[in-house]
PDB file of N, CA and C in Angstrom:
ATOM      1  N   MET D  24     -34.656  48.954 -29.250  1.00 51.00           N
ATOM      2  CA  MET D  24     -34.185  49.461 -30.504  1.00 51.00           C
ATOM      3  C   MET D  24     -35.201  49.091 -31.575  1.00 51.00           C
ATOM      4  N   THR D  25     -35.591  50.040 -32.362  1.00 55.00           N
ATOM      5  CA  THR D  25     -36.555  49.778 -33.423  1.00 55.00           C
ATOM      6  C   THR D  25     -35.882  49.918 -34.774  1.00 55.00           C
ATOM      7  N   HIS D  26     -36.341  49.154 -35.711  1.00 55.00           N
ATOM      8  CA  HIS D  26     -35.834  49.200 -37.075  1.00 55.00           C
ATOM      9  C   HIS D  26     -36.963  49.638 -37.988  1.00 55.00           C
ATOM     10  N   GLU D  27     -36.605  50.352 -39.045  1.00 58.00           N
ATOM     11  CA  GLU D  27     -37.629  50.765 -39.995  1.00 58.00           C
ATOM     12  C   GLU D  27     -37.847  49.670 -41.024  1.00 58.00           C
ATOM     13  N   ASN D  28     -39.118  49.421 -41.317  1.00 56.00           N
ATOM     14  CA  ASN D  28     -39.487  48.457 -42.350  1.00 56.00           C
ATOM     15  C   ASN D  28     -39.362  49.105 -43.719  1.00 56.00           C
ATOM     16  N   ARG D  29     -39.636  48.324 -44.749  1.00 60.00           N
ATOM     17  CA  ARG D  29     -39.570  48.836 -46.108  1.00 60.00           C
ATOM     18  C   ARG D  29     -40.567  49.959 -46.362  1.00 60.00           C
ATOM     19  N   ASN D  30     -41.722  49.894 -45.702  1.00 59.00           N
ATOM     20  CA  ASN D  30     -42.742  50.916 -45.946  1.00 59.00           C
ATOM     21  C   ASN D  30     -42.578  52.145 -45.049  1.00 59.00           C
ATOM     22  N   GLY D  31     -41.511  52.230 -44.300  1.00 59.00           N
ATOM     23  CA  GLY D  31     -41.225  53.413 -43.497  1.00 59.00           C
ATOM     24  C   GLY D  31     -41.751  53.373 -42.079  1.00 59.00           C
ATOM     25  N   THR D  32     -42.510  52.348 -41.693  1.00 55.00           N
ATOM     26  CA  THR D  32     -42.990  52.261 -40.317  1.00 55.00           C
ATOM     27  C   THR D  32     -41.949  51.572 -39.462  1.00 55.00           C
ATOM     28  N   ARG D  33     -41.971  51.880 -38.217  1.00 57.00           N
ATOM     29  CA  ARG D  33     -41.039  51.241 -37.292  1.00 57.00           C
ATOM     30  C   ARG D  33     -41.574  49.873 -36.908  1.00 57.00           C
ATOM     31  N   ALA D  34     -40.657  48.961 -36.570  1.00 49.00           N
ATOM     32  CA  ALA D  34     -41.053  47.589 -36.245  1.00 49.00           C
ATOM     33  C   ALA D  34     -41.930  47.550 -35.003  1.00 49.00           C
ATOM     34  N   SER D  35     -41.702  48.438 -34.048  1.00 50.00           N
ATOM     35  CA  SER D  35     -42.505  48.414 -32.831  1.00 50.00           C
ATOM     36  C   SER D  35     -43.891  48.987 -33.056  1.00 50.00           C
ATOM     37  N   GLU D  36     -44.119  49.653 -34.199  1.00 57.00           N
ATOM     38  CA  GLU D  36     -45.426  50.217 -34.485  1.00 57.00           C
ATOM     39  C   GLU D  36     -46.333  49.237 -35.207  1.00 57.00           C
ATOM     40  N   THR D  37     -45.806  48.112 -35.620  1.00 56.00           N
ATOM     41  CA  THR D  37     -46.609  47.117 -36.306  1.00 56.00           C
ATOM     42  C   THR D  37     -47.211  46.168 -35.277  1.00 56.00           C
ATOM     43  N   PRO D  38     -48.310  45.496 -35.613  1.00 57.00           N
ATOM     44  CA  PRO D  38     -48.889  44.538 -34.667  1.00 57.00           C
ATOM     45  C   PRO D  38     -47.922  43.417 -34.299  1.00 57.00           C
ATOM     46  N   GLU D  39     -47.127  42.963 -35.266  1.00 69.00           N
ATOM     47  CA  GLU D  39     -46.171  41.894 -34.972  1.00 69.00           C
ATOM     48  C   GLU D  39     -45.104  42.384 -33.993  1.00 69.00           C
ATOM     49  N   GLY D  40     -44.668  43.639 -34.168  1.00 72.00           N
ATOM     50  CA  GLY D  40     -43.666  44.200 -33.258  1.00 72.00           C
ATOM     51  C   GLY D  40     -44.216  44.365 -31.857  1.00 72.00           C
ATOM     52  N   ASP D  41     -45.473  44.794 -31.756  1.00 77.00           N
ATOM     53  CA  ASP D  41     -46.096  44.935 -30.444  1.00 77.00           C
ATOM     54  C   ASP D  41     -46.262  43.583 -29.764  1.00 77.00           C
ATOM     55  N   GLU D  42     -46.653  42.592 -30.542  1.00 77.00           N
ATOM     56  CA  GLU D  42     -46.828  41.255 -29.979  1.00 77.00           C
ATOM     57  C   GLU D  42     -45.492  40.687 -29.520  1.00 77.00           C
ATOM     58  N   ARG D  43     -44.451  40.923 -30.300  1.00 81.00           N
ATOM     59  CA  ARG D  43     -43.118  40.439 -29.916  1.00 81.00           C
ATOM     60  C   ARG D  43     -42.632  41.137 -28.646  1.00 81.00           C
ATOM     61  N   LEU D  44     -42.865  42.442 -28.559  1.00 85.00           N
ATOM     62  CA  LEU D  44     -42.481  43.182 -27.363  1.00 85.00           C
ATOM     63  C   LEU D  44     -43.276  42.705 -26.150  1.00 85.00           C
ATOM     64  N   LEU D  45     -44.584  42.498 -26.329  1.00 83.00           N
ATOM     65  CA  LEU D  45     -45.417  42.010 -25.231  1.00 83.00           C
ATOM     66  C   LEU D  45     -44.963  40.625 -24.784  1.00 83.00           C
ATOM     67  N   ARG D  46     -44.563  39.784 -25.727  1.00 84.00           N
ATOM     68  CA  ARG D  46     -44.072  38.450 -25.380  1.00 84.00           C
ATOM     69  C   ARG D  46     -42.825  38.550 -24.495  1.00 84.00           C
ATOM     70  N   TRP D  47     -41.944  39.479 -24.798  1.00 88.00           N
ATOM     71  CA  TRP D  47     -40.745  39.673 -23.964  1.00 88.00           C
ATOM     72  C   TRP D  47     -41.110  40.261 -22.607  1.00 88.00           C
ATOM     73  N   VAL D  48     -41.992  41.239 -22.599  1.00 88.00           N
ATOM     74  CA  VAL D  48     -42.355  41.910 -21.346  1.00 88.00           C
ATOM     75  C   VAL D  48     -43.045  40.943 -20.391  1.00 88.00           C
ATOM     76  N   ILE D  49     -43.843  40.040 -20.933  1.00 89.00           N
ATOM     77  CA  ILE D  49     -44.529  39.056 -20.097  1.00 89.00           C
ATOM     78  C   ILE D  49     -43.653  37.827 -19.876  1.00 89.00           C
ATOM     79  N   GLY D  50     -42.913  37.439 -20.885  1.00 89.00           N
ATOM     80  CA  GLY D  50     -42.140  36.211 -20.817  1.00 89.00           C
ATOM     81  C   GLY D  50     -41.011  36.234 -19.816  1.00 89.00           C
ATOM     82  N   VAL D  51     -40.314  37.333 -19.707  1.00 93.00           N
ATOM     83  CA  VAL D  51     -39.176  37.403 -18.778  1.00 93.00           C
ATOM     84  C   VAL D  51     -39.633  37.226 -17.318  1.00 93.00           C
ATOM     85  N   PRO D  52     -40.657  37.961 -16.847  1.00 93.00           N
ATOM     86  CA  PRO D  52     -41.115  37.699 -15.474  1.00 93.00           C
ATOM     87  C   PRO D  52     -41.672  36.290 -15.283  1.00 93.00           C
ATOM     88  N   LEU D  53     -42.331  35.745 -16.310  1.00 94.00           N
ATOM     89  CA  LEU D  53     -42.841  34.377 -16.197  1.00 94.00           C
ATOM     90  C   LEU D  53     -41.704  33.377 -16.055  1.00 94.00           C
ATOM     91  N   VAL D  54     -40.653  33.550 -16.829  1.00 95.00           N
ATOM     92  CA  VAL D  54     -39.506  32.642 -16.722  1.00 95.00           C
ATOM     93  C   VAL D  54     -38.877  32.753 -15.332  1.00 95.00           C
ATOM     94  N   LEU D  55     -38.782  33.963 -14.812  1.00 97.00           N
ATOM     95  CA  LEU D  55     -38.239  34.137 -13.456  1.00 97.00           C
ATOM     96  C   LEU D  55     -39.129  33.466 -12.412  1.00 97.00           C
ATOM     97  N   LEU D  56     -40.443  33.592 -12.557  1.00 97.00           N
ATOM     98  CA  LEU D  56     -41.356  32.906 -11.638  1.00 97.00           C
ATOM     99  C   LEU D  56     -41.206  31.392 -11.749  1.00 97.00           C
ATOM    100  N   HIS D  57     -41.048  30.886 -12.968  1.00 97.00           N
ATOM    101  CA  HIS D  57     -40.863  29.445 -13.149  1.00 97.00           C
ATOM    102  C   HIS D  57     -39.559  28.974 -12.517  1.00 97.00           C
ATOM    103  N   LEU D  58     -38.512  29.774 -12.618  1.00 97.00           N
ATOM    104  CA  LEU D  58     -37.236  29.392 -11.999  1.00 97.00           C
ATOM    105  C   LEU D  58     -37.333  29.365 -10.478  1.00 97.00           C
ATOM    106  N   VAL D  59     -38.013  30.345  -9.904  1.00 98.00           N
ATOM    107  CA  VAL D  59     -38.210  30.366  -8.453  1.00 98.00           C
ATOM    108  C   VAL D  59     -39.030  29.157  -8.018  1.00 98.00           C
ATOM    109  N   ALA D  60     -40.102  28.871  -8.748  1.00 97.00           N
ATOM    110  CA  ALA D  60     -40.940  27.720  -8.411  1.00 97.00           C
ATOM    111  C   ALA D  60     -40.170  26.409  -8.598  1.00 97.00           C
ATOM    112  N   ALA D  61     -39.326  26.330  -9.615  1.00 97.00           N
ATOM    113  CA  ALA D  61     -38.517  25.125  -9.821  1.00 97.00           C
ATOM    114  C   ALA D  61     -37.528  24.931  -8.666  1.00 97.00           C
ATOM    115  N   PHE D  62     -36.995  26.031  -8.149  1.00 98.00           N
ATOM    116  CA  PHE D  62     -36.115  25.961  -6.969  1.00 98.00           C
ATOM    117  C   PHE D  62     -36.876  25.377  -5.784  1.00 98.00           C
ATOM    118  N   PHE D  63     -38.085  25.903  -5.524  1.00 97.00           N
ATOM    119  CA  PHE D  63     -38.895  25.394  -4.415  1.00 97.00           C
ATOM    120  C   PHE D  63     -39.253  23.925  -4.628  1.00 97.00           C
ATOM    121  N   CYS D  64     -39.616  23.579  -5.847  1.00 97.00           N
ATOM    122  CA  CYS D  64     -40.012  22.197  -6.157  1.00 97.00           C
ATOM    123  C   CYS D  64     -38.825  21.246  -6.009  1.00 97.00           C
ATOM    124  N   PHE D  65     -37.658  21.694  -6.442  1.00 97.00           N
ATOM    125  CA  PHE D  65     -36.452  20.873  -6.296  1.00 97.00           C
ATOM    126  C   PHE D  65     -36.216  20.523  -4.838  1.00 97.00           C
ATOM    127  N   TYR D  66     -36.314  21.508  -3.956  1.00 96.00           N
ATOM    128  CA  TYR D  66     -36.080  21.240  -2.538  1.00 96.00           C
ATOM    129  C   TYR D  66     -37.228  20.479  -1.901  1.00 96.00           C
ATOM    130  N   ALA D  67     -38.430  20.633  -2.409  1.00 95.00           N
ATOM    131  CA  ALA D  67     -39.543  19.818  -1.906  1.00 95.00           C
ATOM    132  C   ALA D  67     -39.313  18.348  -2.259  1.00 95.00           C
ATOM    133  N   LEU D  68     -38.768  18.097  -3.428  1.00 95.00           N
ATOM    134  CA  LEU D  68     -38.527  16.715  -3.853  1.00 95.00           C
ATOM    135  C   LEU D  68     -37.293  16.101  -3.207  1.00 95.00           C
ATOM    136  N   HIS D  69     -36.279  16.907  -2.919  1.00 95.00           N
ATOM    137  CA  HIS D  69     -35.020  16.369  -2.408  1.00 95.00           C
ATOM    138  C   HIS D  69     -34.863  16.441  -0.897  1.00 95.00           C
ATOM    139  N   THR D  70     -35.828  16.988  -0.199  1.00 92.00           N
ATOM    140  CA  THR D  70     -35.787  16.983   1.262  1.00 92.00           C
ATOM    141  C   THR D  70     -36.286  15.632   1.743  1.00 92.00           C
ATOM    142  N   ARG D  71     -35.476  14.975   2.534  1.00 91.00           N
ATOM    143  CA  ARG D  71     -35.826  13.654   3.049  1.00 91.00           C
ATOM    144  C   ARG D  71     -35.808  13.689   4.579  1.00 91.00           C
ATOM    145  N   PRO D  72     -36.806  13.084   5.202  1.00 89.00           N
ATOM    146  CA  PRO D  72     -36.780  13.000   6.660  1.00 89.00           C
ATOM    147  C   PRO D  72     -35.662  12.065   7.131  1.00 89.00           C
ATOM    148  N   GLY D  73     -35.025  12.454   8.232  1.00 87.00           N
ATOM    149  CA  GLY D  73     -33.947  11.631   8.782  1.00 87.00           C
ATOM    150  C   GLY D  73     -34.468  10.390   9.473  1.00 87.00           C
ATOM    151  N   HIS D  74     -35.659  10.471  10.025  1.00 87.00           N
ATOM    152  CA  HIS D  74     -36.294   9.346  10.709  1.00 87.00           C
ATOM    153  C   HIS D  74     -37.811   9.532  10.588  1.00 87.00           C
ATOM    154  N   PRO D  75     -38.604   8.520  10.905  1.00 85.00           N
ATOM    155  CA  PRO D  75     -40.056   8.616  10.694  1.00 85.00           C
ATOM    156  C   PRO D  75     -40.737   9.770  11.434  1.00 85.00           C
ATOM    157  N   GLY D  76     -40.204  10.244  12.519  1.00 85.00           N
ATOM    158  CA  GLY D  76     -40.833  11.326  13.271  1.00 85.00           C
ATOM    159  C   GLY D  76     -40.186  12.684  13.052  1.00 85.00           C
ATOM    160  N   ASP D  77     -39.451  12.852  11.990  1.00 88.00           N
ATOM    161  CA  ASP D  77     -38.723  14.096  11.715  1.00 88.00           C
ATOM    162  C   ASP D  77     -39.698  15.183  11.243  1.00 88.00           C
ATOM    163  N   GLU D  78     -40.290  15.882  12.205  1.00 92.00           N
ATOM    164  CA  GLU D  78     -41.310  16.893  11.898  1.00 92.00           C
ATOM    165  C   GLU D  78     -40.746  18.097  11.141  1.00 92.00           C
ATOM    166  N   ASP D  79     -39.496  18.438  11.396  1.00 93.00           N
ATOM    167  CA  ASP D  79     -38.894  19.573  10.684  1.00 93.00           C
ATOM    168  C   ASP D  79     -38.789  19.298   9.184  1.00 93.00           C
ATOM    169  N   ALA D  80     -38.402  18.093   8.837  1.00 92.00           N
ATOM    170  CA  ALA D  80     -38.295  17.738   7.417  1.00 92.00           C
ATOM    171  C   ALA D  80     -39.666  17.703   6.762  1.00 92.00           C
ATOM    172  N   PHE D  81     -40.665  17.155   7.458  1.00 92.00           N
ATOM    173  CA  PHE D  81     -42.021  17.123   6.909  1.00 92.00           C
ATOM    174  C   PHE D  81     -42.579  18.537   6.725  1.00 92.00           C
ATOM    175  N   PHE D  82     -42.280  19.417   7.680  1.00 94.00           N
ATOM    176  CA  PHE D  82     -42.711  20.814   7.545  1.00 94.00           C
ATOM    177  C   PHE D  82     -42.027  21.483   6.360  1.00 94.00           C
ATOM    178  N   ALA D  83     -40.739  21.229   6.177  1.00 94.00           N
ATOM    179  CA  ALA D  83     -40.002  21.815   5.052  1.00 94.00           C
ATOM    180  C   ALA D  83     -40.557  21.316   3.718  1.00 94.00           C
ATOM    181  N   ILE D  84     -40.874  20.032   3.646  1.00 94.00           N
ATOM    182  CA  ILE D  84     -41.454  19.477   2.420  1.00 94.00           C
ATOM    183  C   ILE D  84     -42.775  20.164   2.104  1.00 94.00           C
ATOM    184  N   LYS D  85     -43.628  20.284   3.116  1.00 95.00           N
ATOM    185  CA  LYS D  85     -44.927  20.934   2.907  1.00 95.00           C
ATOM    186  C   LYS D  85     -44.762  22.409   2.550  1.00 95.00           C
ATOM    187  N   ALA D  86     -43.841  23.083   3.214  1.00 96.00           N
ATOM    188  CA  ALA D  86     -43.634  24.510   2.940  1.00 96.00           C
ATOM    189  C   ALA D  86     -43.130  24.730   1.518  1.00 96.00           C
ATOM    190  N   PHE D  87     -42.157  23.932   1.094  1.00 97.00           N
ATOM    191  CA  PHE D  87     -41.643  24.079  -0.276  1.00 97.00           C
ATOM    192  C   PHE D  87     -42.706  23.726  -1.314  1.00 97.00           C
ATOM    193  N   ALA D  88     -43.515  22.724  -1.038  1.00 97.00           N
ATOM    194  CA  ALA D  88     -44.581  22.348  -1.977  1.00 97.00           C
ATOM    195  C   ALA D  88     -45.637  23.459  -2.070  1.00 97.00           C
ATOM    196  N   VAL D  89     -46.010  24.031  -0.949  1.00 97.00           N
ATOM    197  CA  VAL D  89     -46.997  25.121  -0.951  1.00 97.00           C
ATOM    198  C   VAL D  89     -46.421  26.362  -1.636  1.00 97.00           C
ATOM    199  N   LEU D  90     -45.156  26.665  -1.413  1.00 98.00           N
ATOM    200  CA  LEU D  90     -44.525  27.798  -2.102  1.00 98.00           C
ATOM    201  C   LEU D  90     -44.467  27.570  -3.615  1.00 98.00           C
ATOM    202  N   THR D  91     -44.220  26.326  -4.021  1.00 98.00           N
ATOM    203  CA  THR D  91     -44.237  26.005  -5.454  1.00 98.00           C
ATOM    204  C   THR D  91     -45.624  26.245  -6.033  1.00 98.00           C
ATOM    205  N   ILE D  92     -46.644  25.764  -5.349  1.00 98.00           N
ATOM    206  CA  ILE D  92     -48.017  25.921  -5.831  1.00 98.00           C
ATOM    207  C   ILE D  92     -48.400  27.388  -5.889  1.00 98.00           C
ATOM    208  N   ALA D  93     -48.049  28.154  -4.867  1.00 98.00           N
ATOM    209  CA  ALA D  93     -48.403  29.578  -4.849  1.00 98.00           C
ATOM    210  C   ALA D  93     -47.691  30.356  -5.958  1.00 98.00           C
ATOM    211  N   THR D  94     -46.413  30.083  -6.146  1.00 98.00           N
ATOM    212  CA  THR D  94     -45.650  30.782  -7.181  1.00 98.00           C
ATOM    213  C   THR D  94     -46.173  30.441  -8.571  1.00 98.00           C
ATOM    214  N   GLU D  95     -46.444  29.171  -8.819  1.00 97.00           N
ATOM    215  CA  GLU D  95     -46.934  28.767 -10.134  1.00 97.00           C
ATOM    216  C   GLU D  95     -48.393  29.149 -10.347  1.00 97.00           C
ATOM    217  N   ALA D  96     -49.172  29.277  -9.287  1.00 97.00           N
ATOM    218  CA  ALA D  96     -50.542  29.774  -9.450  1.00 97.00           C
ATOM    219  C   ALA D  96     -50.516  31.221  -9.939  1.00 97.00           C
ATOM    220  N   LEU D  97     -49.592  32.011  -9.403  1.00 96.00           N
ATOM    221  CA  LEU D  97     -49.432  33.378  -9.884  1.00 96.00           C
ATOM    222  C   LEU D  97     -49.005  33.389 -11.356  1.00 96.00           C
ATOM    223  N   ALA D  98     -48.058  32.531 -11.710  1.00 95.00           N
ATOM    224  CA  ALA D  98     -47.607  32.449 -13.106  1.00 95.00           C
ATOM    225  C   ALA D  98     -48.742  31.988 -14.019  1.00 95.00           C
ATOM    226  N   LEU D  99     -49.552  31.062 -13.538  1.00 94.00           N
ATOM    227  CA  LEU D  99     -50.682  30.583 -14.332  1.00 94.00           C
ATOM    228  C   LEU D  99     -51.717  31.681 -14.538  1.00 94.00           C
ATOM    229  N   LEU D 100     -51.980  32.471 -13.504  1.00 93.00           N
ATOM    230  CA  LEU D 100     -52.918  33.592 -13.643  1.00 93.00           C
ATOM    231  C   LEU D 100     -52.406  34.632 -14.628  1.00 93.00           C
ATOM    232  N   ILE D 101     -51.115  34.903 -14.589  1.00 91.00           N
ATOM    233  CA  ILE D 101     -50.533  35.850 -15.542  1.00 91.00           C
ATOM    234  C   ILE D 101     -50.649  35.300 -16.963  1.00 91.00           C
ATOM    235  N   THR D 102     -50.387  34.007 -17.124  1.00 90.00           N
ATOM    236  CA  THR D 102     -50.451  33.394 -18.447  1.00 90.00           C
ATOM    237  C   THR D 102     -51.875  33.390 -18.993  1.00 90.00           C
ATOM    238  N   LEU D 103     -52.850  33.177 -18.132  1.00 90.00           N
ATOM    239  CA  LEU D 103     -54.237  33.085 -18.573  1.00 90.00           C
ATOM    240  C   LEU D 103     -54.941  34.433 -18.678  1.00 90.00           C
ATOM    241  N   ALA D 104     -54.268  35.507 -18.335  1.00 88.00           N
ATOM    242  CA  ALA D 104     -54.892  36.831 -18.434  1.00 88.00           C
ATOM    243  C   ALA D 104     -55.307  37.099 -19.879  1.00 88.00           C
ATOM    244  N   PRO D 105     -56.500  37.615 -20.081  1.00 82.00           N
ATOM    245  CA  PRO D 105     -56.985  37.829 -21.454  1.00 82.00           C
ATOM    246  C   PRO D 105     -56.076  38.729 -22.295  1.00 82.00           C
ATOM    247  N   SER D 106     -55.459  39.708 -21.694  1.00 78.00           N
ATOM    248  CA  SER D 106     -54.603  40.611 -22.462  1.00 78.00           C
ATOM    249  C   SER D 106     -53.292  39.952 -22.896  1.00 78.00           C
ATOM    250  N   HIS D 107     -52.929  38.850 -22.260  1.00 75.00           N
ATOM    251  CA  HIS D 107     -51.672  38.181 -22.576  1.00 75.00           C
ATOM    252  C   HIS D 107     -51.858  36.985 -23.494  1.00 75.00           C
ATOM    253  N   ARG D 108     -53.074  36.524 -23.657  1.00 75.00           N
ATOM    254  CA  ARG D 108     -53.312  35.298 -24.425  1.00 75.00           C
ATOM    255  C   ARG D 108     -52.934  35.442 -25.891  1.00 75.00           C
ATOM    256  N   ALA D 109     -53.031  36.651 -26.421  1.00 74.00           N
ATOM    257  CA  ALA D 109     -52.672  36.843 -27.831  1.00 74.00           C
ATOM    258  C   ALA D 109     -51.162  36.716 -28.044  1.00 74.00           C
ATOM    259  N   ALA D 110     -50.380  37.102 -27.061  1.00 78.00           N
ATOM    260  CA  ALA D 110     -48.928  37.091 -27.212  1.00 78.00           C
ATOM    261  C   ALA D 110     -48.306  35.763 -26.810  1.00 78.00           C
ATOM    262  N   LEU D 111     -48.946  35.033 -25.915  1.00 83.00           N
ATOM    263  CA  LEU D 111     -48.370  33.780 -25.410  1.00 83.00           C
ATOM    264  C   LEU D 111     -49.137  32.598 -25.984  1.00 83.00           C
ATOM    265  N   ASN D 112     -48.414  31.614 -26.486  1.00 84.00           N
ATOM    266  CA  ASN D 112     -49.096  30.433 -26.995  1.00 84.00           C
ATOM    267  C   ASN D 112     -49.371  29.456 -25.867  1.00 84.00           C
ATOM    268  N   ARG D 113     -50.021  28.359 -26.202  1.00 86.00           N
ATOM    269  CA  ARG D 113     -50.480  27.430 -25.162  1.00 86.00           C
ATOM    270  C   ARG D 113     -49.342  26.706 -24.452  1.00 86.00           C
ATOM    271  N   TRP D 114     -48.150  26.687 -25.026  1.00 91.00           N
ATOM    272  CA  TRP D 114     -47.036  26.001 -24.376  1.00 91.00           C
ATOM    273  C   TRP D 114     -46.571  26.706 -23.113  1.00 91.00           C
ATOM    274  N   TRP D 115     -46.950  27.965 -22.948  1.00 90.00           N
ATOM    275  CA  TRP D 115     -46.612  28.669 -21.715  1.00 90.00           C
ATOM    276  C   TRP D 115     -47.397  28.114 -20.526  1.00 90.00           C
ATOM    277  N   LEU D 116     -48.409  27.311 -20.784  1.00 92.00           N
ATOM    278  CA  LEU D 116     -49.173  26.685 -19.701  1.00 92.00           C
ATOM    279  C   LEU D 116     -48.491  25.429 -19.164  1.00 92.00           C
ATOM    280  N   ALA D 117     -47.568  24.860 -19.896  1.00 94.00           N
ATOM    281  CA  ALA D 117     -46.928  23.597 -19.499  1.00 94.00           C
ATOM    282  C   ALA D 117     -46.112  23.697 -18.204  1.00 94.00           C
ATOM    283  N   PRO D 118     -45.212  24.682 -18.045  1.00 95.00           N
ATOM    284  CA  PRO D 118     -44.429  24.720 -16.798  1.00 95.00           C
ATOM    285  C   PRO D 118     -45.271  24.874 -15.532  1.00 95.00           C
ATOM    286  N   PRO D 119     -46.271  25.792 -15.495  1.00 95.00           N
ATOM    287  CA  PRO D 119     -47.035  25.878 -14.255  1.00 95.00           C
ATOM    288  C   PRO D 119     -47.826  24.614 -13.951  1.00 95.00           C
ATOM    289  N   ILE D 120     -48.405  24.005 -14.978  1.00 96.00           N
ATOM    290  CA  ILE D 120     -49.189  22.795 -14.734  1.00 96.00           C
ATOM    291  C   ILE D 120     -48.283  21.663 -14.253  1.00 96.00           C
ATOM    292  N   ALA D 121     -47.131  21.490 -14.886  1.00 97.00           N
ATOM    293  CA  ALA D 121     -46.210  20.419 -14.489  1.00 97.00           C
ATOM    294  C   ALA D 121     -45.692  20.614 -13.067  1.00 97.00           C
ATOM    295  N   LEU D 122     -45.300  21.837 -12.738  1.00 97.00           N
ATOM    296  CA  LEU D 122     -44.751  22.077 -11.399  1.00 97.00           C
ATOM    297  C   LEU D 122     -45.843  22.010 -10.325  1.00 97.00           C
ATOM    298  N   ILE D 123     -47.043  22.474 -10.640  1.00 97.00           N
ATOM    299  CA  ILE D 123     -48.136  22.374  -9.660  1.00 97.00           C
ATOM    300  C   ILE D 123     -48.477  20.911  -9.407  1.00 97.00           C
ATOM    301  N   LEU D 124     -48.573  20.117 -10.455  1.00 97.00           N
ATOM    302  CA  LEU D 124     -48.876  18.693 -10.268  1.00 97.00           C
ATOM    303  C   LEU D 124     -47.778  17.985  -9.478  1.00 97.00           C
ATOM    304  N   THR D 125     -46.525  18.311  -9.764  1.00 97.00           N
ATOM    305  CA  THR D 125     -45.413  17.715  -9.020  1.00 97.00           C
ATOM    306  C   THR D 125     -45.480  18.096  -7.547  1.00 97.00           C
ATOM    307  N   ALA D 126     -45.763  19.364  -7.261  1.00 97.00           N
ATOM    308  CA  ALA D 126     -45.837  19.813  -5.868  1.00 97.00           C
ATOM    309  C   ALA D 126     -47.019  19.201  -5.139  1.00 97.00           C
ATOM    310  N   VAL D 127     -48.143  19.041  -5.824  1.00 96.00           N
ATOM    311  CA  VAL D 127     -49.320  18.420  -5.192  1.00 96.00           C
ATOM    312  C   VAL D 127     -49.029  16.968  -4.857  1.00 96.00           C
ATOM    313  N   VAL D 128     -48.378  16.258  -5.777  1.00 96.00           N
ATOM    314  CA  VAL D 128     -48.019  14.858  -5.500  1.00 96.00           C
ATOM    315  C   VAL D 128     -47.078  14.788  -4.315  1.00 96.00           C
ATOM    316  N   ARG D 129     -46.097  15.680  -4.259  1.00 94.00           N
ATOM    317  CA  ARG D 129     -45.148  15.685  -3.135  1.00 94.00           C
ATOM    318  C   ARG D 129     -45.840  16.073  -1.829  1.00 94.00           C
ATOM    319  N   LEU D 130     -46.829  16.953  -1.922  1.00 93.00           N
ATOM    320  CA  LEU D 130     -47.570  17.359  -0.724  1.00 93.00           C
ATOM    321  C   LEU D 130     -48.412  16.212  -0.182  1.00 93.00           C
ATOM    322  N   VAL D 131     -49.000  15.428  -1.093  1.00 93.00           N
ATOM    323  CA  VAL D 131     -49.842  14.304  -0.680  1.00 93.00           C
ATOM    324  C   VAL D 131     -48.997  13.120  -0.212  1.00 93.00           C
ATOM    325  N   LEU D 132     -47.864  12.912  -0.858  1.00 87.00           N
ATOM    326  CA  LEU D 132     -46.979  11.785  -0.526  1.00 87.00           C
ATOM    327  C   LEU D 132     -45.641  12.305  -0.016  1.00 87.00           C
ATOM    328  N   PRO D 133     -45.566  12.792   1.217  1.00 71.00           N
ATOM    329  CA  PRO D 133     -44.331  13.436   1.679  1.00 71.00           C
ATOM    330  C   PRO D 133     -43.180  12.481   1.985  1.00 71.00           C
ATOM    331  N   ALA D 134     -43.435  11.212   2.168  1.00 68.00           N
ATOM    332  CA  ALA D 134     -42.350  10.311   2.554  1.00 68.00           C
ATOM    333  C   ALA D 134     -41.526   9.828   1.401  1.00 68.00           C
TER     334      ALA D 134
END
């Protein structure tokens, strides 16, 4: 829905309106990617081996950590795309970096 400004132009025709629309168009898929990655990271952190030789649990931890890294790498690439940098501020880099670092730590220290 567009609204007319005082000078007769529509809000979506102004640079601010375009930037706001681009922020929504990019932001919604990014938030969904962050939620999916947070789901994977949650299970990577909360999966515990039943005994020292529990290979299934170790595989699940590694799989969830790798899925977190892959999902957030995609989100990071979308965030860093040159066409999106004008619409997204630097705080959009925080979730992918935090979740990637958490998954890497869990991948290195699975126990």
